[in-house]
Short mmCIF file of C-alpha atoms in Angstrom, two decimals:
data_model
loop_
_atom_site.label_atom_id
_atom_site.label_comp_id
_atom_site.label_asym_id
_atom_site.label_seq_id
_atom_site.Cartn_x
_atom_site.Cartn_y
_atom_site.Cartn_z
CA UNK E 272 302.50 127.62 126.45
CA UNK E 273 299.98 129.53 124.16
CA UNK E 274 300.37 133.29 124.59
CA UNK E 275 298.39 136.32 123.89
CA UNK E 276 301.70 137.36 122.16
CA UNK E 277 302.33 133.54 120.49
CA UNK E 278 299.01 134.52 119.17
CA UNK E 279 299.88 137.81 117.84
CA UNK E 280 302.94 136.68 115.94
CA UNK E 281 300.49 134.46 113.36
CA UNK E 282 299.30 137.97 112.45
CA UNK E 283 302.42 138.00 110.28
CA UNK E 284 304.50 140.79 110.46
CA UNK E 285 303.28 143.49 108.04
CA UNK E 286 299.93 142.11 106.68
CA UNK E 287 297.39 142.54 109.79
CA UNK E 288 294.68 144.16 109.19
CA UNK E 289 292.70 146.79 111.78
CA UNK E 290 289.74 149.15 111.79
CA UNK E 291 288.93 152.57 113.27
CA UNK E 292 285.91 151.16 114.90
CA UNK E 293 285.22 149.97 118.14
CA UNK E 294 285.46 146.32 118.62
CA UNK E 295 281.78 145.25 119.39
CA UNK E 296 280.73 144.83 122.72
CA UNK E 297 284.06 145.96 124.59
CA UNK E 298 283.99 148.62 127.11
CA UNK E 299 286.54 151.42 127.04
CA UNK E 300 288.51 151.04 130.36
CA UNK E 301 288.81 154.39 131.77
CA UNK E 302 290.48 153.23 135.02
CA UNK E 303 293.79 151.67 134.72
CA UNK E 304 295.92 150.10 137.76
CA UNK E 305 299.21 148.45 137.48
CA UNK E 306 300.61 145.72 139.58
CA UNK E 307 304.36 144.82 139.00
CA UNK E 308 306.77 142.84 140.36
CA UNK E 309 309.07 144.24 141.71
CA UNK E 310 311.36 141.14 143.30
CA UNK E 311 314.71 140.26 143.63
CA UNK E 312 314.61 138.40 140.52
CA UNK E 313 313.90 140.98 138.30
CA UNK E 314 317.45 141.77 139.05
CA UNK E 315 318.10 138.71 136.28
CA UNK E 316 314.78 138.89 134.64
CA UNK E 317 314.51 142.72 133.74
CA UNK E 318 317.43 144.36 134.40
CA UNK E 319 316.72 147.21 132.20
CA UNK E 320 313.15 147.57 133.88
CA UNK E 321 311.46 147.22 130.68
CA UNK E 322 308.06 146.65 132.96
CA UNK E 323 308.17 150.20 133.51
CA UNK E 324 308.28 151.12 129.69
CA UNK E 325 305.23 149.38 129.57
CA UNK E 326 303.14 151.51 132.31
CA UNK E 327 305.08 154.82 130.96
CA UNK E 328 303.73 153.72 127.59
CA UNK E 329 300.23 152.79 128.22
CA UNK E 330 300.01 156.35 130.67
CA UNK E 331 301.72 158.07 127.16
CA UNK E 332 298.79 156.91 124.96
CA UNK E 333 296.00 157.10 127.55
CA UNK E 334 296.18 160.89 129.30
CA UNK E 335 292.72 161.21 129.38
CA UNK E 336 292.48 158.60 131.54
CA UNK E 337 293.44 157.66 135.47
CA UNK E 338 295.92 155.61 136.46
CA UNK E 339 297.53 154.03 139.20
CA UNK E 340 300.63 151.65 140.17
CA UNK E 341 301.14 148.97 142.81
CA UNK E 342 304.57 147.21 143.64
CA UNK E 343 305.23 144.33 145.32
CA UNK E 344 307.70 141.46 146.79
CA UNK E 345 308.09 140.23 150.00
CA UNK E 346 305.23 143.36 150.86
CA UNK E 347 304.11 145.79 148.24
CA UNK E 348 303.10 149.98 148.37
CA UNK E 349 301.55 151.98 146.23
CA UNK E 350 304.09 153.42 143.64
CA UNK E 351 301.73 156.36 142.50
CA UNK E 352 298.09 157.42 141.96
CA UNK E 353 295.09 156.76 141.09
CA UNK E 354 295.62 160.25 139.60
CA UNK E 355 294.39 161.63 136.15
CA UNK E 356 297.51 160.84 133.61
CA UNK E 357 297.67 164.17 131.78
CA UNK E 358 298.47 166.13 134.34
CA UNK E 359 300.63 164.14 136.16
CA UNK E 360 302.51 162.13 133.24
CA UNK E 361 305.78 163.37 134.68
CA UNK E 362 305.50 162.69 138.32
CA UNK E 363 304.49 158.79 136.84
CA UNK E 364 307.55 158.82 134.93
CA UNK E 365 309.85 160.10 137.59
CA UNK E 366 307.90 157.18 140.01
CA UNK E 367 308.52 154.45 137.65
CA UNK E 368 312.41 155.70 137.78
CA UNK E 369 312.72 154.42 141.03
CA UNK E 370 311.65 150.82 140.32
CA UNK E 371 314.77 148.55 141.29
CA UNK E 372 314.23 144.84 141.66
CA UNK E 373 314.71 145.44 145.58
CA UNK E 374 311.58 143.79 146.93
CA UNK E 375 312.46 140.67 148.39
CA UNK E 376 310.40 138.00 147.43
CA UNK E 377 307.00 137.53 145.51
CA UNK E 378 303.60 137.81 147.70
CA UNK E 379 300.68 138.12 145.02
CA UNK E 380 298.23 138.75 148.06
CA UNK E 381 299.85 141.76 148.57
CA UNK E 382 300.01 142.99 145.96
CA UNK E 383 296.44 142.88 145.24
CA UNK E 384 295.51 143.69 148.62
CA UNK E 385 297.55 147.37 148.50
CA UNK E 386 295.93 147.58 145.15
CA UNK E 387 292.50 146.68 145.95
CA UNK E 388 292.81 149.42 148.91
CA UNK E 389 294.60 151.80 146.33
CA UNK E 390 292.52 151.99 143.26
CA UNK E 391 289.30 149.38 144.16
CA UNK E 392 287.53 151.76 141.03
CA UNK E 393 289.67 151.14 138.46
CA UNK E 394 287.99 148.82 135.08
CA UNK E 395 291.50 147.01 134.05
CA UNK E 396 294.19 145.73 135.72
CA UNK E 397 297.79 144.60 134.38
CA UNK E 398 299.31 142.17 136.70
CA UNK E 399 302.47 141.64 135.88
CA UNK E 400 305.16 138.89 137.13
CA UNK E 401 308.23 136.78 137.05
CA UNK E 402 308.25 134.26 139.89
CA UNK E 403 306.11 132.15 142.09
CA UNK E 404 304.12 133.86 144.90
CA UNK E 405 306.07 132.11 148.39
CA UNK E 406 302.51 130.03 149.10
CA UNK E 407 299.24 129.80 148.04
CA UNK E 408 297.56 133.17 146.92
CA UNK E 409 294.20 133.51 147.87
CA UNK E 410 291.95 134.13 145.04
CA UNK E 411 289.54 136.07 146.95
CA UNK E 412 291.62 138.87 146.55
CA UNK E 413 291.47 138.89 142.03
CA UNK E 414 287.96 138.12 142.38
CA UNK E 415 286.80 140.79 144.60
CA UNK E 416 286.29 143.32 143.06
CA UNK E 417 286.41 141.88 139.88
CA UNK E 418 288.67 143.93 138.11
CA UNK E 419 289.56 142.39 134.05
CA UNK E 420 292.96 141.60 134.50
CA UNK E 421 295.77 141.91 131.59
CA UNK E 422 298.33 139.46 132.63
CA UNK E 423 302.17 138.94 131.87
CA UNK E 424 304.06 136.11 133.17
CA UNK E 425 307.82 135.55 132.26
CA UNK E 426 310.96 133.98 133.88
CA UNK E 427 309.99 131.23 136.71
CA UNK E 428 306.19 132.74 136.62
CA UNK E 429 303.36 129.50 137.47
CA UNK E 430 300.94 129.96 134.59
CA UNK E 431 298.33 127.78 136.45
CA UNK E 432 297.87 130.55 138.70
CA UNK E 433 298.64 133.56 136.29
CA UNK E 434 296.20 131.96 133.76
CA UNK E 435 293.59 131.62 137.09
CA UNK E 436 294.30 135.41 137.70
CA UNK E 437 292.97 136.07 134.11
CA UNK E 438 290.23 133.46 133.83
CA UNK E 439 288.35 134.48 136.41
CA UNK E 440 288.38 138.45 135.90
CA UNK E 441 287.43 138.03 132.72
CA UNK E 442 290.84 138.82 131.01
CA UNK E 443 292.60 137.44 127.83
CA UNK E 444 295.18 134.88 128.10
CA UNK E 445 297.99 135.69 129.71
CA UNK E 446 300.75 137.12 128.03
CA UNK E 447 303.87 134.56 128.21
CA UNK E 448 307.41 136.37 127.15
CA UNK E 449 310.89 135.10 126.73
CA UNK E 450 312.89 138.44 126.86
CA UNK E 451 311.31 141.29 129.23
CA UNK E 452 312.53 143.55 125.94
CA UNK E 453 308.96 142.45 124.64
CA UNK E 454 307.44 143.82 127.41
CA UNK E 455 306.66 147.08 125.09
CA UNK E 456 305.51 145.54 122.42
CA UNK E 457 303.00 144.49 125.00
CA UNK E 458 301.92 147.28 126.10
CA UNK E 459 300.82 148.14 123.08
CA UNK E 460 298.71 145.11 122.71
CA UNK E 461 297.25 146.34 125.73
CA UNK E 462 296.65 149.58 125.36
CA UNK E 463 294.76 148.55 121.78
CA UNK E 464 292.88 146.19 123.61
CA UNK E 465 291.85 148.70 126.95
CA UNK E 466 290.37 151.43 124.27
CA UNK E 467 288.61 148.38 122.11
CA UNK E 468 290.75 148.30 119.18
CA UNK E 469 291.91 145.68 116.75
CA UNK E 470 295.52 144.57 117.81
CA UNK E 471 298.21 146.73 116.33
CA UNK E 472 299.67 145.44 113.29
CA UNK E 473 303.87 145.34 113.44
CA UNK E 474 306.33 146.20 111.61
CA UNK E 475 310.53 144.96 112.46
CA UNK E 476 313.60 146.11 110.75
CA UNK E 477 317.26 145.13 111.10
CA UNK E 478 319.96 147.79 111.18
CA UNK E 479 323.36 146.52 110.99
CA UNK E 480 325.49 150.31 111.01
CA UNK E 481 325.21 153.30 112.56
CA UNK E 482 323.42 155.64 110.16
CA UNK E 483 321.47 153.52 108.52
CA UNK E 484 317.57 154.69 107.94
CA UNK E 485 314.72 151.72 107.07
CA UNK E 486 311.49 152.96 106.12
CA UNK E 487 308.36 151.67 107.78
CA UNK E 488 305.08 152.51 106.00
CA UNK E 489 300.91 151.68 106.70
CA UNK E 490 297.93 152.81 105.56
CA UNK E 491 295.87 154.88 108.52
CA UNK E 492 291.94 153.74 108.61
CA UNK E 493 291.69 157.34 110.65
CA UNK E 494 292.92 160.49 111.10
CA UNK E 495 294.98 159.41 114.22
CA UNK E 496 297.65 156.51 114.91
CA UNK E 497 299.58 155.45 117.71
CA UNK E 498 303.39 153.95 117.33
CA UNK E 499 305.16 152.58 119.89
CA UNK E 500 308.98 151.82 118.32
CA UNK E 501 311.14 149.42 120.16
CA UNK E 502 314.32 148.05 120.80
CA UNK E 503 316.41 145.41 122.99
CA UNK E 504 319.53 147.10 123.74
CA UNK E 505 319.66 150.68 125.77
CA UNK E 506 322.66 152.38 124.77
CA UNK E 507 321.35 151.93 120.98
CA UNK E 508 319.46 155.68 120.01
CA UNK E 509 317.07 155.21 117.02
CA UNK E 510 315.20 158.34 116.13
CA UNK E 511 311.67 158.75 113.66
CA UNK E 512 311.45 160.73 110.98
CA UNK E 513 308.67 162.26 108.67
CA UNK E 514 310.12 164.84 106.86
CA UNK E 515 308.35 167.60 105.06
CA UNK E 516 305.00 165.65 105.50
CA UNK E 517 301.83 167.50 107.67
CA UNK E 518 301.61 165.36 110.25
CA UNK E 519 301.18 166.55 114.06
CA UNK E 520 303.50 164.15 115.85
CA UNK E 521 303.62 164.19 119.92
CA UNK E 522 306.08 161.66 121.18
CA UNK E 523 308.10 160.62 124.40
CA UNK E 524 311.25 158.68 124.71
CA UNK E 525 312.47 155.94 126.99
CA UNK E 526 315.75 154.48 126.85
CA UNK E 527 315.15 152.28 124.56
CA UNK E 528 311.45 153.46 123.02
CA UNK E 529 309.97 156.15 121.40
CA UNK E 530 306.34 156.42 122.02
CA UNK E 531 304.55 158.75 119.12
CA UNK E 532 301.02 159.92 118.95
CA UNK E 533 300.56 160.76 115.09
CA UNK E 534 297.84 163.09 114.41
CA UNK E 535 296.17 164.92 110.67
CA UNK E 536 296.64 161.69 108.99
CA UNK E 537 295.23 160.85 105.49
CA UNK E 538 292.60 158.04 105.84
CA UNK E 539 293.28 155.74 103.52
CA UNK E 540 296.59 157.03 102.25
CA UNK E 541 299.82 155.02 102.96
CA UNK E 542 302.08 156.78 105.07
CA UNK E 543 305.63 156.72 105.13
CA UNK E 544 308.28 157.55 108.12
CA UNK E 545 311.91 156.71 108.27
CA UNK E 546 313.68 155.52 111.66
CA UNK E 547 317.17 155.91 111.56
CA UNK E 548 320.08 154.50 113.56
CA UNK E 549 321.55 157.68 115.24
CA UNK E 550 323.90 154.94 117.68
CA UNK E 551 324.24 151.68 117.09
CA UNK E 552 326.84 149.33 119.17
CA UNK E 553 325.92 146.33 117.49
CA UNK E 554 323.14 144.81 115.31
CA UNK E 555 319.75 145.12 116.78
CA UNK E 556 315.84 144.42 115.37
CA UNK E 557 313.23 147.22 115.68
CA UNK E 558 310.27 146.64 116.11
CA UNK E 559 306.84 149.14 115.77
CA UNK E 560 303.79 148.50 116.77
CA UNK E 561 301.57 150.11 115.11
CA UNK E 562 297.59 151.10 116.21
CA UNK E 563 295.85 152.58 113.11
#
């Protein structure tokens, strides 16, 4: 099936091109809510609970913002918020710790019921799921209110309904992923397209020893950037590196992430970091995504 992130990967990696303006006639969501699976099957499906790198990411790059979280299975609760992110960016990360595939089975309606209840303010929504909901969901509940929704399907997930989800809230395709270790790579998609930019261009690298540094470069259209630097395996460390240069980096680190907010860039210039294998168990692809 055609993706959101099948679509990204014609971008070729390295040669995208972006633009510090605003994408023309987008509004700037300033409400975010997340609604994750949180089934059984994630058990298989995201072991590593890579869904919850993706809402510690997008709350990372968005404090300015408000945010909630919604879980669900066989029932669903609110996991935390709606709360401003800034303050609270480390009672969200210690919430999404306690995501463990524990929920039973998959009722969509409830989900979006608790989150309708939870956060009905918020101005984007990222549903996210791998299985079919037990019947059928009643669409009702997507459509009022009509929240955009940013929607990620994966494992046994029915695209006819996740691509109804996103039709009719006005969202992009959904996104349709093989590996739940692309689930960050998403989230920077996302977060580029909730604040109205151009998708981030990417950059991979393969490391093959422990030690070894690659060097990832772009050319900033701004001042600022945003990096989110990825990687399949947890137990692998990979660390960034800029040297002597006069940047003003702010960053956070997942498991298997690093999430950097680069600031007192050189518009126009190309700038250069270095991300280096600090552990390495076996050989593994890196990927950054890259908003500029």
């Amino acid at each position: 099936m055609a993706s959101a992130l099948a679509a990204l990967a014609g971008l070729t990696l390295g040669s995208a091109s972006a633009s510090a303006q605003k994408l023309p006639g987008c509004t700037e969501a300033q409400n975010i809510q997340g609604i994750i699976d949180d089934s059984g099957s994630m058990a298989g499906n995201d072991p590593d609970n890579y869904r919850a790198d993706l809402l510690e990411a997008i709350a990372f790059f968005n404090k300015g913002k408000t945010m909630g979280a919604t879980l669900f299975g066989s029932d669903a609760s609110q996991l935390f918020g709606p709360f401003q992110i800034g303050p609270n960016f480390g009672a969200i990360r210690n919430a999404l710790a306690t995501v463990d595939s524990n929920g039973g089975g998959t009722d969509y309606d409830a989900g979006f019921s608790v989150a309708n209840a939870q956060n009905p303010n918020a101005n984007a929504r990222i549903f996210l799921s791998d299985g079919r909901p037990g019947g059928d969901p009643d669409p009702n509940l997507w459509r009022n209110p009509g929240i955009k929704a940013y929607v990620v399907g994966f494992g046994s997930a029915d695209f006819t309904i996740l691509n109804q989800i996103a039709s009719e809230t006005g969202g992009p395709v959904p996104f349709s992923i093989e590996n739940a270790s692309q689930l960050r790579t998403v989230s920077q998609i996302i977060n580029a397209a909730i604040n109205c930019e151009p998708a981030p261009i990417l950059r991979e690298r393969r490391f093959s020893s422990q030690g070894q540094t690659k060097t990832i470069g772009f050319k900033p259209v701004g001042r600022s950037a945003e990096v989110l630097i990825s990687w399949p395996t947890i137990g692998n460390v990979f660390k960034a590196l800029f040297g002597k240069k006069k940047v003003k980096v702010q960053s956070v680190r997942g498991e298997s992430f690093i999430a950097l907010n680069l600031r007192k860039l050189k518009k126009g210039k190309k700038l250069k970091f270095q991300v280096r294998a600090k552990r390495l168990t076996g050989s593994e692809t890196v990927t950054a995504a890259i908003i500029r």
